[in-house]
Tab-separated table of C-alpha atoms and ligand atoms in Angstrom:
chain	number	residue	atom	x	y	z
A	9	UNK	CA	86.398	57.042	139.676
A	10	UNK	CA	88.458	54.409	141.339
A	11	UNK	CA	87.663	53.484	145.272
A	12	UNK	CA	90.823	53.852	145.956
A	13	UNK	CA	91.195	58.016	145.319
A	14	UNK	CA	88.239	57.794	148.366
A	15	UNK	CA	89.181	55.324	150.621
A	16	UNK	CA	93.661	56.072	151.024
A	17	UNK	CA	93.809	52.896	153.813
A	18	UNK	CA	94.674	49.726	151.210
A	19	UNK	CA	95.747	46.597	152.675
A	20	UNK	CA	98.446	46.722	150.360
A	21	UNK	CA	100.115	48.822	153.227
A	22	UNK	CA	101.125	46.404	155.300
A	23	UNK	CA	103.944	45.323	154.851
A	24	UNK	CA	104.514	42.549	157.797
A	25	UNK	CA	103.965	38.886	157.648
A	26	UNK	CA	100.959	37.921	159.504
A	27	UNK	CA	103.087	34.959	160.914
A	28	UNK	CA	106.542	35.350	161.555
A	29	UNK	CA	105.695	39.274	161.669
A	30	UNK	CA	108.817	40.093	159.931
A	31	UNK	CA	109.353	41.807	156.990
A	32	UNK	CA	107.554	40.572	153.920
A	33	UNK	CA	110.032	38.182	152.310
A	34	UNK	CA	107.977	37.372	148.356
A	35	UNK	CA	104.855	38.573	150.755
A	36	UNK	CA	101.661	36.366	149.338
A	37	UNK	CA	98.367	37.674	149.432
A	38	UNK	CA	95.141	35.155	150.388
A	39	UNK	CA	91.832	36.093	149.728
A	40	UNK	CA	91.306	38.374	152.290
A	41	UNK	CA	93.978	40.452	151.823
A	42	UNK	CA	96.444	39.256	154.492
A	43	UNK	CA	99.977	38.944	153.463
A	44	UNK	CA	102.392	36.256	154.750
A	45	UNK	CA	105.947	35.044	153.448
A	46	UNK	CA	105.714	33.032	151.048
A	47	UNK	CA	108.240	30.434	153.250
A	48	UNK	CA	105.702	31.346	155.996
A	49	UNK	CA	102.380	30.376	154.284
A	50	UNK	CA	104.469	26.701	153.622
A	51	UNK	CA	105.087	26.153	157.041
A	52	UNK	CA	101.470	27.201	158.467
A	53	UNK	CA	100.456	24.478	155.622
A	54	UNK	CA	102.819	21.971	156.852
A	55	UNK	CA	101.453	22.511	160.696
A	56	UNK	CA	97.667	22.306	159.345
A	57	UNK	CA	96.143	19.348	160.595
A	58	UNK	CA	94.738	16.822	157.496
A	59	UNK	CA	91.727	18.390	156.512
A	60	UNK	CA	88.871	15.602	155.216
A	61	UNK	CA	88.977	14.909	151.166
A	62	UNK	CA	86.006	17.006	150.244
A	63	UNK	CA	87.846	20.120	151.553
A	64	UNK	CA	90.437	20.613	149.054
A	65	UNK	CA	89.620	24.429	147.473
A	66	UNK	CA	87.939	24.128	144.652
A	67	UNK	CA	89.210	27.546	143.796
A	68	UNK	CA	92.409	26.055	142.698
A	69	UNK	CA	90.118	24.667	139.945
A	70	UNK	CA	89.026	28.007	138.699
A	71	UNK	CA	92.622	29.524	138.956
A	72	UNK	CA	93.768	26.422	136.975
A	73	UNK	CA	91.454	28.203	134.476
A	74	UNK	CA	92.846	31.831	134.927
A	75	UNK	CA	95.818	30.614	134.498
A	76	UNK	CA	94.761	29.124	130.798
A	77	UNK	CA	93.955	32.494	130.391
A	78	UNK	CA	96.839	34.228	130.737
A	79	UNK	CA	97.595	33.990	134.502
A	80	UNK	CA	101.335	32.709	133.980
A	81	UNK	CA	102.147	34.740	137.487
A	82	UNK	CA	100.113	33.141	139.667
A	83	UNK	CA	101.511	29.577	137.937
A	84	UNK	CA	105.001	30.009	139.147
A	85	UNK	CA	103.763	30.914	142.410
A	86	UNK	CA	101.700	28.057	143.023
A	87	UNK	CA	104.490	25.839	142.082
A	88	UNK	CA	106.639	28.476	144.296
A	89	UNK	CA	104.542	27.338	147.288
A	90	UNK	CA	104.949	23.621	146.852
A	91	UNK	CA	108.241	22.482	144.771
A	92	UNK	CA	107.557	18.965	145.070
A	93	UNK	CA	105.433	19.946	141.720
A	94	UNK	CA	102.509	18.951	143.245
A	95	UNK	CA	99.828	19.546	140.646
A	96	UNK	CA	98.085	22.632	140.803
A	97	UNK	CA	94.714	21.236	141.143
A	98	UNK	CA	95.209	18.693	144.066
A	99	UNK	CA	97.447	22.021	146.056
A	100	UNK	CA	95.892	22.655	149.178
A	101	UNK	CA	95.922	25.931	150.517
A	102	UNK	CA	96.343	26.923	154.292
A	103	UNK	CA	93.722	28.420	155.856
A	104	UNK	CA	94.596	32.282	157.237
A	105	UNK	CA	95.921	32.312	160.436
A	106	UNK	CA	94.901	35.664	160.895
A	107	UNK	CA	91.563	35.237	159.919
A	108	UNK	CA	91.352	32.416	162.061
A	109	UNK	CA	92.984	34.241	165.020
A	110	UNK	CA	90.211	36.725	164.885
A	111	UNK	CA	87.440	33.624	164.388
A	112	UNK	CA	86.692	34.726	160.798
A	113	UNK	CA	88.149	31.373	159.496
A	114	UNK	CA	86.408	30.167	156.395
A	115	UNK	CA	84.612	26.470	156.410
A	116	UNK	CA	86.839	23.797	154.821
A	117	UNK	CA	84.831	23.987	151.375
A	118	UNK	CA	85.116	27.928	150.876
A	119	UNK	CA	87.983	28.898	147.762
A	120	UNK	CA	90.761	30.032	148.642
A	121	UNK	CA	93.183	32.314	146.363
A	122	UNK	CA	96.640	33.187	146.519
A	123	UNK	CA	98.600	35.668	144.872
A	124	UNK	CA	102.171	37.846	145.216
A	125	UNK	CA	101.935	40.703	147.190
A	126	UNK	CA	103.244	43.268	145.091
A	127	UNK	CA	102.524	46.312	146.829
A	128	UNK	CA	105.319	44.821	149.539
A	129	UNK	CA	107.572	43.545	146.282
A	130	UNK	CA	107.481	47.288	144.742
A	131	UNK	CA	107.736	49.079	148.780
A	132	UNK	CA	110.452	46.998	149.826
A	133	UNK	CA	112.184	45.685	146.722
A	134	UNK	CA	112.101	49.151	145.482
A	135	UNK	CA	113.790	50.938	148.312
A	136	UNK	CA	116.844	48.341	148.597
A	137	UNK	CA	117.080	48.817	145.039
A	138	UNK	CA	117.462	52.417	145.203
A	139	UNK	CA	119.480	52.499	148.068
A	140	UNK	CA	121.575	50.130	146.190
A	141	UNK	CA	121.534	52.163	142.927
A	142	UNK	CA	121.763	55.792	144.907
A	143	UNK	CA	125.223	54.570	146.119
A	144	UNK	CA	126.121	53.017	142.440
A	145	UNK	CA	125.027	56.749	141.177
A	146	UNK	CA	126.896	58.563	143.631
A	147	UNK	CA	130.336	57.430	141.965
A	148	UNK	CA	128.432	57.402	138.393
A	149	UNK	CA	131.565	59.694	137.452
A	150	UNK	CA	133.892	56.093	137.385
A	151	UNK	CA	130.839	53.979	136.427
A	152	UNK	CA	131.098	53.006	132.133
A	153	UNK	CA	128.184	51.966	130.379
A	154	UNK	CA	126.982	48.813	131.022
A	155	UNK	CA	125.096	48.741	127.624
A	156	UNK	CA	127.643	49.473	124.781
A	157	UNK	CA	130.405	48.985	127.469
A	158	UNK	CA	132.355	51.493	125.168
A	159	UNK	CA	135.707	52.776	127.126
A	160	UNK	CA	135.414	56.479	128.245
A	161	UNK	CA	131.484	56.156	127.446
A	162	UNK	CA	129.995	58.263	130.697
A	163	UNK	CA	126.776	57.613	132.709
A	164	UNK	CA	124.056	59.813	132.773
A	165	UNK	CA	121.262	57.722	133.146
A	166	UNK	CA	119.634	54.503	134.317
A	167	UNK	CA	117.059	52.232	132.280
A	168	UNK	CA	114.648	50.657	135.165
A	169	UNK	CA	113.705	48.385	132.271
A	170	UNK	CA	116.908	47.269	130.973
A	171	UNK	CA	117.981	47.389	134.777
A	172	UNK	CA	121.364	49.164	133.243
A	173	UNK	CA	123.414	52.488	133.854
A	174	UNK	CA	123.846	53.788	130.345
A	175	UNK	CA	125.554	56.726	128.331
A	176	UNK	CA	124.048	59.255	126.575
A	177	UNK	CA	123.962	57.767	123.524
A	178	UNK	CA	122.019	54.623	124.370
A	179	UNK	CA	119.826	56.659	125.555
A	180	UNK	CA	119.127	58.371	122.210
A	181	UNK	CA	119.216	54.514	121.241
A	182	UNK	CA	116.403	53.847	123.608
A	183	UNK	CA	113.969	56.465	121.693
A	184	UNK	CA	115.253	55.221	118.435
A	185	UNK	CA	114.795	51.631	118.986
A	186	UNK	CA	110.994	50.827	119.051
A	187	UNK	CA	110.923	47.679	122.086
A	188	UNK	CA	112.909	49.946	124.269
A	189	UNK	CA	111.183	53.821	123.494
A	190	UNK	CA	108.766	52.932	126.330
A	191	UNK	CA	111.517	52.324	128.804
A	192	UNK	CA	111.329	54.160	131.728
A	193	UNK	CA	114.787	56.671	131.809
A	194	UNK	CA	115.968	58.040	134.895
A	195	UNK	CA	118.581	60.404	135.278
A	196	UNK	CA	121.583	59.751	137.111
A	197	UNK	CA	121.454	62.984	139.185
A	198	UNK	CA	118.119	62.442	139.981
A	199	UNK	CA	118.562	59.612	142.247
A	200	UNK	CA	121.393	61.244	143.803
A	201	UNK	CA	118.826	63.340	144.632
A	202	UNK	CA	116.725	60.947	145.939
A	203	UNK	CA	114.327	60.164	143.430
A	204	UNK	CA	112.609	56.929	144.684
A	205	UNK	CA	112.059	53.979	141.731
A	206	UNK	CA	108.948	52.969	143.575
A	207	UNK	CA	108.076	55.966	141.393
A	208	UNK	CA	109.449	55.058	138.095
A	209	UNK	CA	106.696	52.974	135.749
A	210	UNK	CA	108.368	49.880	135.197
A	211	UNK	CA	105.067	47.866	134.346
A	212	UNK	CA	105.316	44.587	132.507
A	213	UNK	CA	109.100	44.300	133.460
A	214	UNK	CA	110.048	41.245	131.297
A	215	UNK	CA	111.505	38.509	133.710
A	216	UNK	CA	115.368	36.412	133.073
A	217	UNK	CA	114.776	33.475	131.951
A	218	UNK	CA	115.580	30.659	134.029
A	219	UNK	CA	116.875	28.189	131.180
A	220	UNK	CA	118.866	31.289	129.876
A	221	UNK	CA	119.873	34.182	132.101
A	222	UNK	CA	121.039	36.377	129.582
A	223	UNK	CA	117.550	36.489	127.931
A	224	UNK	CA	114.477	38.039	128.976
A	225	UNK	CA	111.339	36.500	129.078
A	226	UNK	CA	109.173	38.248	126.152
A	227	UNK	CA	106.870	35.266	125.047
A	228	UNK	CA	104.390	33.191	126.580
A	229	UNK	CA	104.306	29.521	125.702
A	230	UNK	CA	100.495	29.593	125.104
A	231	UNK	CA	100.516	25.464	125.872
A	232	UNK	CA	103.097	25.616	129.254
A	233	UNK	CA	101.438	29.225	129.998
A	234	UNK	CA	104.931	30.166	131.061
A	235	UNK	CA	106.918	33.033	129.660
A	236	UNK	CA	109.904	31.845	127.923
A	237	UNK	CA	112.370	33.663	125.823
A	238	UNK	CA	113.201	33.460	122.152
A	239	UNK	CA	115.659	30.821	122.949
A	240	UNK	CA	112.736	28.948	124.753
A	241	UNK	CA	110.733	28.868	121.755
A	242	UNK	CA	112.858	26.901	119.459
A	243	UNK	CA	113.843	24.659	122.618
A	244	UNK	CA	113.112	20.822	122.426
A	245	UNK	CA	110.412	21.204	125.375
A	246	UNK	CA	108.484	24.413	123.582
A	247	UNK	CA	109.458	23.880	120.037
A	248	UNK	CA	106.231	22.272	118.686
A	249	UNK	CA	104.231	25.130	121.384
A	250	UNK	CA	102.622	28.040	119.752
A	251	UNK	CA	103.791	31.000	121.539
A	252	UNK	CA	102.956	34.661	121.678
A	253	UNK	CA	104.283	37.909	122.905
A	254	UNK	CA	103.681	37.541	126.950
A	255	UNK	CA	102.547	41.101	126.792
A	256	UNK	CA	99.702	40.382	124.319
A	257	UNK	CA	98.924	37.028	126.718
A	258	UNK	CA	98.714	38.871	129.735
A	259	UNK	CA	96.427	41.638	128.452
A	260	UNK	CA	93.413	39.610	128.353
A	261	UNK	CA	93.671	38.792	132.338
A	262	UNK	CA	94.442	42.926	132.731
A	263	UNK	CA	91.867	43.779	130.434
A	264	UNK	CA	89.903	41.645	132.365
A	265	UNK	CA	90.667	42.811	135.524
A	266	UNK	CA	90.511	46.208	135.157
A	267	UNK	CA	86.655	45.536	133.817
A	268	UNK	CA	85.835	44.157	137.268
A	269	UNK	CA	87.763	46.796	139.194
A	270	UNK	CA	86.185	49.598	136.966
A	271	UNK	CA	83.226	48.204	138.611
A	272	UNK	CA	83.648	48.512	142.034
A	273	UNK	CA	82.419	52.637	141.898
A	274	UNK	CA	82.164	54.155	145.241
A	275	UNK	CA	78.731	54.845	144.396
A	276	UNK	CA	77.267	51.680	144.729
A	277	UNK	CA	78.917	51.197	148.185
A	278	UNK	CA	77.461	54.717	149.040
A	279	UNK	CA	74.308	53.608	147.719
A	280	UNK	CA	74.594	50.814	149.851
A	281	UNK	CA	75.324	52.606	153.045
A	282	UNK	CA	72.312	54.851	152.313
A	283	UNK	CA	70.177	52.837	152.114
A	284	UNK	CA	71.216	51.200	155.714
A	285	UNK	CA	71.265	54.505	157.129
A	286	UNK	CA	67.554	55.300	155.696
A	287	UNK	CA	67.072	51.950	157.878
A	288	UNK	CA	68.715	53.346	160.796
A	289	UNK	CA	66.808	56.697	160.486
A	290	UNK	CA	63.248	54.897	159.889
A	291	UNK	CA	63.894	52.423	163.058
A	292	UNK	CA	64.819	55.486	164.731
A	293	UNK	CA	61.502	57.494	164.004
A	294	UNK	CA	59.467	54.668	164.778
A	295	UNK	CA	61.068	54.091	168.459
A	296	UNK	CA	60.528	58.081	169.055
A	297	UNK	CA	56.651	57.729	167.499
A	298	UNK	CA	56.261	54.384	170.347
A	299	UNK	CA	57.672	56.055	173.060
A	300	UNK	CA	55.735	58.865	172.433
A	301	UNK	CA	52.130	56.606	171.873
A	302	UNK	CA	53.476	55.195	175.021
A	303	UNK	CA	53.787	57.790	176.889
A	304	UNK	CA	50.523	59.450	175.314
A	305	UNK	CA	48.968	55.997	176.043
A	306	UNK	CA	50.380	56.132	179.841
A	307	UNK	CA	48.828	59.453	180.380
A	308	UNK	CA	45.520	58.593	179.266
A	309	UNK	CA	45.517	55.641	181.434
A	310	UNK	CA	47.000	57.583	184.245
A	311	UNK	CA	43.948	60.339	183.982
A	312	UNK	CA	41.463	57.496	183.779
A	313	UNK	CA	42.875	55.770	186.677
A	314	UNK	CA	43.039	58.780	188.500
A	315	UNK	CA	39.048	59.289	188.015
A	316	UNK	CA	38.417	56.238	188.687
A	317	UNK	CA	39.790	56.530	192.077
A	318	UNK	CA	38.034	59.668	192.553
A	319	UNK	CA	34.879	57.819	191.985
A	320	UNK	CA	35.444	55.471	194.268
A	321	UNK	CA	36.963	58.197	196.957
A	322	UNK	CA	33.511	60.016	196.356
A	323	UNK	CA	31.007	57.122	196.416
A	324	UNK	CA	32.759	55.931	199.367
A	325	UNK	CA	32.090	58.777	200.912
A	326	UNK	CA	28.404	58.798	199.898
A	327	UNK	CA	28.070	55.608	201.173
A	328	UNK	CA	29.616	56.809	204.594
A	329	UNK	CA	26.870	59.175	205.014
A	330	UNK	CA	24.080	57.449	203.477
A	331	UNK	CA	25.016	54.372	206.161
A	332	UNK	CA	24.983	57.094	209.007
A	333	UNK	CA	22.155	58.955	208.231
A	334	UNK	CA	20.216	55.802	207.952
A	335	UNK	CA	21.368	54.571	211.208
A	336	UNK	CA	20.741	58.106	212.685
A	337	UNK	CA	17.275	57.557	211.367
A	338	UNK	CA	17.132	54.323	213.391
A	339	UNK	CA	18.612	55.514	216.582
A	340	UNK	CA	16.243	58.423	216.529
A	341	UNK	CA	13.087	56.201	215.866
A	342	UNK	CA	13.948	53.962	218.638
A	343	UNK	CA	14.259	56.947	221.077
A	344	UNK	CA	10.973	58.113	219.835
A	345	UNK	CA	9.472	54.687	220.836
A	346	UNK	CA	11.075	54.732	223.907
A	347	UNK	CA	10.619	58.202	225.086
A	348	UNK	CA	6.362	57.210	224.051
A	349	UNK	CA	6.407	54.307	226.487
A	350	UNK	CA	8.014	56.202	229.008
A	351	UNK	CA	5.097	58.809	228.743
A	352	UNK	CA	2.760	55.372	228.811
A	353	UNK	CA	4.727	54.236	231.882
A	354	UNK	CA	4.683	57.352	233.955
A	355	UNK	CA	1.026	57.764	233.172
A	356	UNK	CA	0.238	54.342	234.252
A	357	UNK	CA	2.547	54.625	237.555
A	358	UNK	CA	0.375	58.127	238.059
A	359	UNK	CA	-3.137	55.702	237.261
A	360	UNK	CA	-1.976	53.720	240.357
A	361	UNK	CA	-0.990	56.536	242.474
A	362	UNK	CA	-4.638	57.818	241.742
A	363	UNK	CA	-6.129	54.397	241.866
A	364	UNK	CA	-4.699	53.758	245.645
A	365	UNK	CA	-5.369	57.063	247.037
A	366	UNK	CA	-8.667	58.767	245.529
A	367	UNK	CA	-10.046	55.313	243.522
A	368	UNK	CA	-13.478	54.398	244.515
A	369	UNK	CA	-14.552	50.280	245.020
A	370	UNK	CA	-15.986	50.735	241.885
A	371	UNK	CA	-13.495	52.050	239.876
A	372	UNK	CA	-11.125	50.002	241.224
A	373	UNK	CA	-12.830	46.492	240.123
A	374	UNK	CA	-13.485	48.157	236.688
A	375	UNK	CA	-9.707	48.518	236.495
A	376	UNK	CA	-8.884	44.676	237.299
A	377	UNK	CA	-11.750	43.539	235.142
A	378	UNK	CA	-10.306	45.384	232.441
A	379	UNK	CA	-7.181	44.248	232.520
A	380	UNK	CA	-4.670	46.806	234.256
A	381	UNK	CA	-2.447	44.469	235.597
A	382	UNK	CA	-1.567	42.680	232.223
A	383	UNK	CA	-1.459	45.901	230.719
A	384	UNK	CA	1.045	47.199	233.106
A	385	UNK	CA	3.190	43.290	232.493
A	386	UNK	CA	3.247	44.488	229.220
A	387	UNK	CA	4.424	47.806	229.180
A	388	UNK	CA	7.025	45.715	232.063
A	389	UNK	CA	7.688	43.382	229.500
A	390	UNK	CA	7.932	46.349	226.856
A	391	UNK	CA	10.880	48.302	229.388
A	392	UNK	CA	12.585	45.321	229.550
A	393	UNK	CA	12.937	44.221	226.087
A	394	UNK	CA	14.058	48.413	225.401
A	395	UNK	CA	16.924	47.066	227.943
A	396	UNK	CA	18.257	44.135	226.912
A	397	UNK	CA	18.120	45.380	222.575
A	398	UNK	CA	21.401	46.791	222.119
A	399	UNK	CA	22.169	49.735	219.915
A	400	UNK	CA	22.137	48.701	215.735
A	401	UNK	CA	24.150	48.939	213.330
A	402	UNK	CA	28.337	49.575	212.824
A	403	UNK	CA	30.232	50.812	210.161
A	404	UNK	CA	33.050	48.428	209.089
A	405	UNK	CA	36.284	48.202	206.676
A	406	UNK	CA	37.094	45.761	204.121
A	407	UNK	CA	39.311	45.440	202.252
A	408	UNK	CA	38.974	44.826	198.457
A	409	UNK	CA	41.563	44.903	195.637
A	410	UNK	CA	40.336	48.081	194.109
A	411	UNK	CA	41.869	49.266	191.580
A	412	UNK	CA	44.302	46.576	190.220
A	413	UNK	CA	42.905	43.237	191.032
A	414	UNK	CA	46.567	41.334	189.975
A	415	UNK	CA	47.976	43.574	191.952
A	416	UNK	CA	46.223	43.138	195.689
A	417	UNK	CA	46.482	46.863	196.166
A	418	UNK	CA	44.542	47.530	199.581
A	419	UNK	CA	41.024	49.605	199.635
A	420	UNK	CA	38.451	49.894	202.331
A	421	UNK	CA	34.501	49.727	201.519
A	422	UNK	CA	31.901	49.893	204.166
A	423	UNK	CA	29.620	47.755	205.472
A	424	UNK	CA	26.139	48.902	207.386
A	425	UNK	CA	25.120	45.789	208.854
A	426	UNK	CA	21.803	45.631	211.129
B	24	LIG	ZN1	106.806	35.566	157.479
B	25	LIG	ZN1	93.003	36.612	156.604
B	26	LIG	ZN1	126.251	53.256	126.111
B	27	LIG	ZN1	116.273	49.994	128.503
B	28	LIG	ZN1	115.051	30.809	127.667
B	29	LIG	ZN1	105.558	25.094	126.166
């Protein structure tokens, strides 16, 4: 199946010169499909700076060989494009202005190809041609055959071939006659009617040739690859020039041709966009499985971090009442001590009160000898030093970098200090 019964855009289509943006006039195709006037393309040359010697296309090479082959077409056009007969192999090429417009120019050394736009040739040739025959048909009544030019011979039909309103009888002729059976036959009324000869086949139209304009061009000098016609062949410049039918010389580049287009299946381009798709779908399913790990991943860590925190929170808070209880402890054991001297002090400011009132001689000297008064500058010495110790112990905040170090986030721990 060809592409083209897919994919109806062509850039055949366009019919518009990429420079002057006029109507094709002999439209020329480069190699990536843009089509310029021939005149055009010659003038975009002639503006191209000098490119360096080792930039010359070496495609022109290879067409030299396609046109050994058979290529006679894209001869004439070459030497269409530069009639100082430059040879074919030292013709440079302009680069494609719209290609270069849209920064898709080629480097200096890639090939560049050229070749007649005939898509715009058959569009645009065709329609002036039939507007040109539908008014030649429309009075086909007074036209007379311009094939057996026989007086009173009527037209009925038109040979796209032979390029010729005929009678009736050539066309019987025409099926007789095996080099013109294939000739493609239209009917008078039916381009009055508006049949349009972009539809008639008129493949392989042989050219005039240029030596002799009554002649067509049916052979191919297989030396000059040019067609020529029979008068050609026994000329003084083609005489000693083998030379074949031009239809049997072209059919090698067709046959050719249609091998590599036959080629270009929409499968393997479909194949090709699967397989990029496939890509698309598996980078797709991977980014959904990472943002899912990371999300999985995330909440993990969140839960974690979340404990961890509680942790802290609750060993904080163990530590909060661990320091107080212990400092409670304290407190209490130092009002224990002092509440027991008080008892000693009161009992020894009690002794004295006894001593001084009811104490006998006796008991009294017992007392000094055994030491009352130093114990009572101890138990002074003891009331004082409960005075000047101050209460122990605080409970402070520090602050740490719990739980992201990096980050300096703020905590508080405690600190008992005695
Ligand atoms: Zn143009
Ligand atoms: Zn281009
Ligand atoms: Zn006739
Ligand atoms: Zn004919
Ligand atoms: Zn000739
Ligand atoms: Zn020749």
């Amino acid at each position: 199946m060809a592409l083209s019964k897919n994919n109806p855009y062509s850039l055949g289509d366009d019919l518009t010169c990429g420079i002057c943006e006029g109507k094709l006039r002999n439209g020329q195709f480069l190699k990536c499909f843009h089509s310029f006037c021939d005149q055009c393309l010659r003038q975009e040359k002639k503006r191209e700076p000098e490119r360096p010697k080792s930039a010359s296309f070496p495609g022109i090479g290879n067409s030299a060989i396609s046109v050994a082959q058979g290529v006679f077409r894209v001869a004439t056009n070459f030497f269409a494009l530069d009639p100082d007969g430059e040879e074919i192999r030292g013709l440079k090429l302009p680069a494609c202005p719209i290609c270069k417009r849209n920064g898709k120019a080629e480097t200096h050394d890639s090939r560049q190809y050229f070749f007649p736009n005939i898509f715009a040739e058959m569009k645009i040739g065709s329609v002036d041609f039939t507007d040109k025959l539908r008014g030649k048909a429309e009075s086909s009544d007074t036209l007379i055959c311009e094939s057996c030019q026989e007086n009173n011979c009527k037209v009925t039909s038109f040979c796209s071939d032979c390029k010729q309103f005929i009678c009736a009888t050539c066309v019987v002729a025409h099926k007789k006659l095996s080099v013109t059976r294939n000739h493609s036959i239209v009917s008078t009324n039916d381009i009055k009617n508006g049949k349009n000869l972009v539809d008639v086949d008129n493949a392989h139209t042989y050219s005039t040739c240029s030596s002799h304009p009554s002649s067509l061009s049916t052979k191919l000098c297989t030396i000059c690859q040019v067609a020529i016609c029979t008068d050609c062949v026994s000329s003084e410049e083609h005489r000693m020039h083998p030379s074949i039918d031009v239809k049997d010389g072209i059919k090698p580049f067709l046959d050719e041709a249609s091998t590599l287009v036959s080629r270009f299946t929409p499968s393997r381009f479909d194949k090709i966009v699967v397989a990029h798709l496939e890509h698309k779908k598996a980078i797709a399913d991977k980014a959904e499985e990472l943002r899912k790990q990371i999300i999985e991943d995330a909440d993990i860590a969140r839960a974690e971090l979340l404990q961890q925190l509680e942790d802290k929170k609750m060993s904080m808070l163990a530590k909060v009442s661990r320091v107080e209880s212990d400092s409670t402890k304290a407190t209490n054991e130092l009002i224990k001590s002092l509440e027991e001297l008080r008892i000693k002090a009161t009992t020894a400011e009690n002794y004295v009160d006894v001593l001084k009132r009811r104490g006998t001689v006796s008991n009294i000297l017992m007392a000094r000898r055994g030491g009352f008064v130093d114990l009572l500058k101890d138990l002074t010495a003891d009331i004082a030093n409960k005075e000047s110790s101050k209460t122990q112990g605080t409970l402070r905040l520090h602050t740490t970098s719990f739980p992201f170090p990096r980050y300096q986030l703020k905590w508080y721990s405690l600190q008992y200090s005695e």
